[in-house]
């Protein structure tokens, strides 16, 4: 995996000592930065001494999407597959699965188009995990 060379830049992780608001970094050759909330003043050099380190869990940014989990395979820490957990928690409807002809599916809706158009209904089969959507 290629690594990026760290570049020095002014961070806005300096807080106003008077009100605690996050300050905007200096925009140029300013000697002081004023708080936009209370008017408190901080020396611009304070932004140069801030060292920022971020950490993420190893799986937070996967290189590729997680594999599709089929019921009975691939378990999370609780011992239940991600697919069956999703299907168990969703609302069910008597809708025939186009892939395996199971009589019941789990569904959820989302408003993906403009407000004057219908919502999109997402279906998941409780038997085979097949997914499809319908614009209503």
XYZ file of C-alpha atoms in Angstrom:
136
model
C 0.000 0.000 0.000
C 1.502 3.369 -0.931
C 2.148 5.762 1.915
C 1.586 9.473 1.741
C 4.192 11.922 2.820
C 2.906 14.134 5.629
C 2.597 17.759 4.661
C 2.730 20.590 7.148
C -0.470 22.589 7.211
C -2.269 24.786 9.669
C -4.961 22.891 11.545
C -8.058 24.336 13.062
C -7.754 22.236 16.201
C -7.172 25.264 18.372
C -9.967 26.320 20.685
C -10.841 29.752 22.024
C -9.619 29.999 25.612
C -12.618 32.203 26.517
C -15.637 30.355 25.089
C -14.216 27.013 23.863
C -15.265 27.452 20.217
C -13.175 25.889 17.470
C -11.124 28.629 15.820
C -10.576 29.077 12.096
C -6.897 28.737 11.137
C -5.028 31.902 10.180
C -5.635 32.854 6.568
C -2.251 34.420 5.868
C 0.374 36.514 7.602
C -1.865 37.306 10.568
C -0.239 37.583 13.983
C -3.472 36.876 15.869
C -6.713 34.985 15.255
C -9.971 36.334 16.668
C -12.811 34.060 17.767
C -15.910 34.565 15.637
C -18.170 33.887 18.627
C -16.820 35.910 21.517
C -13.998 37.952 19.990
C -11.259 36.292 22.083
C -7.787 36.488 20.557
C -5.232 33.685 20.118
C -1.693 34.075 18.768
C -1.502 32.618 15.237
C 1.670 30.711 16.161
C -0.496 28.428 18.332
C -1.724 26.759 15.142
C 1.811 25.818 14.092
C 2.536 23.818 17.232
C -0.520 21.550 16.914
C 0.439 17.984 16.053
C -2.583 15.988 14.853
C -2.592 12.188 14.948
C -5.620 10.235 13.783
C -6.237 6.543 14.274
C -8.844 4.259 12.776
C -9.801 0.672 13.419
C -8.216 -1.698 10.873
C -11.538 -2.428 9.142
C -12.788 1.174 9.030
C -11.656 1.779 5.449
C -11.576 -1.523 3.551
C -9.699 -1.661 0.248
C -12.637 -3.478 -1.313
C -16.249 -4.019 -0.282
C -17.033 -6.777 2.158
C -18.140 -9.996 0.440
C -21.856 -10.603 0.172
C -22.915 -12.782 3.065
C -25.296 -15.635 2.350
C -27.400 -16.958 5.223
C -25.502 -19.689 7.042
C -22.077 -18.421 5.948
C -19.841 -15.653 7.278
C -20.642 -14.834 10.850
C -20.061 -11.754 12.911
C -18.921 -11.830 16.531
C -22.449 -12.608 17.764
C -22.544 -15.886 15.837
C -25.263 -14.759 13.425
C -24.735 -13.938 9.768
C -25.034 -10.286 8.779
C -27.681 -11.165 6.199
C -29.927 -13.023 8.620
C -29.547 -10.222 11.198
C -30.658 -7.666 8.585
C -33.566 -9.853 7.487
C -34.692 -10.548 11.039
C -34.830 -6.850 11.932
C -36.688 -5.620 8.823
C -40.404 -5.327 8.122
C -41.858 -8.306 6.263
C -44.365 -8.408 3.428
C -46.055 -11.175 1.513
C -44.174 -10.552 -1.726
C -42.914 -13.423 -3.883
C -39.131 -13.577 -4.410
C -38.339 -13.378 -8.150
C -35.332 -15.683 -7.707
C -36.465 -18.546 -5.428
C -40.257 -17.990 -5.229
C -40.222 -17.683 -1.427
C -43.577 -16.186 -0.349
C -42.207 -13.545 2.055
C -39.635 -10.753 1.777
C -38.204 -8.080 4.060
C -38.425 -4.482 2.872
C -37.455 -0.910 3.658
C -38.110 2.336 1.828
C -36.123 5.460 0.999
C -36.931 8.734 -0.745
C -34.201 8.768 -3.400
C -35.936 10.890 -6.020
C -37.522 14.321 -5.739
C -40.213 14.868 -3.115
C -43.063 14.928 -5.639
C -42.199 11.412 -6.854
C -42.752 8.090 -5.110
C -40.285 6.392 -2.822
C -38.029 3.449 -3.654
C -38.842 0.127 -1.983
C -35.903 -2.228 -1.345
C -36.735 -5.927 -0.976
C -34.579 -8.737 0.457
C -35.564 -12.392 0.338
C -35.658 -14.118 3.727
C -34.802 -17.452 2.123
C -32.040 -16.822 -0.448
C -30.958 -13.226 0.330
C -31.786 -11.946 -3.190
C -32.222 -8.165 -3.274
C -34.080 -5.905 -5.683
C -35.802 -2.527 -5.656
C -38.963 -1.010 -7.079
C -39.733 2.680 -7.668
C -43.271 3.291 -6.459
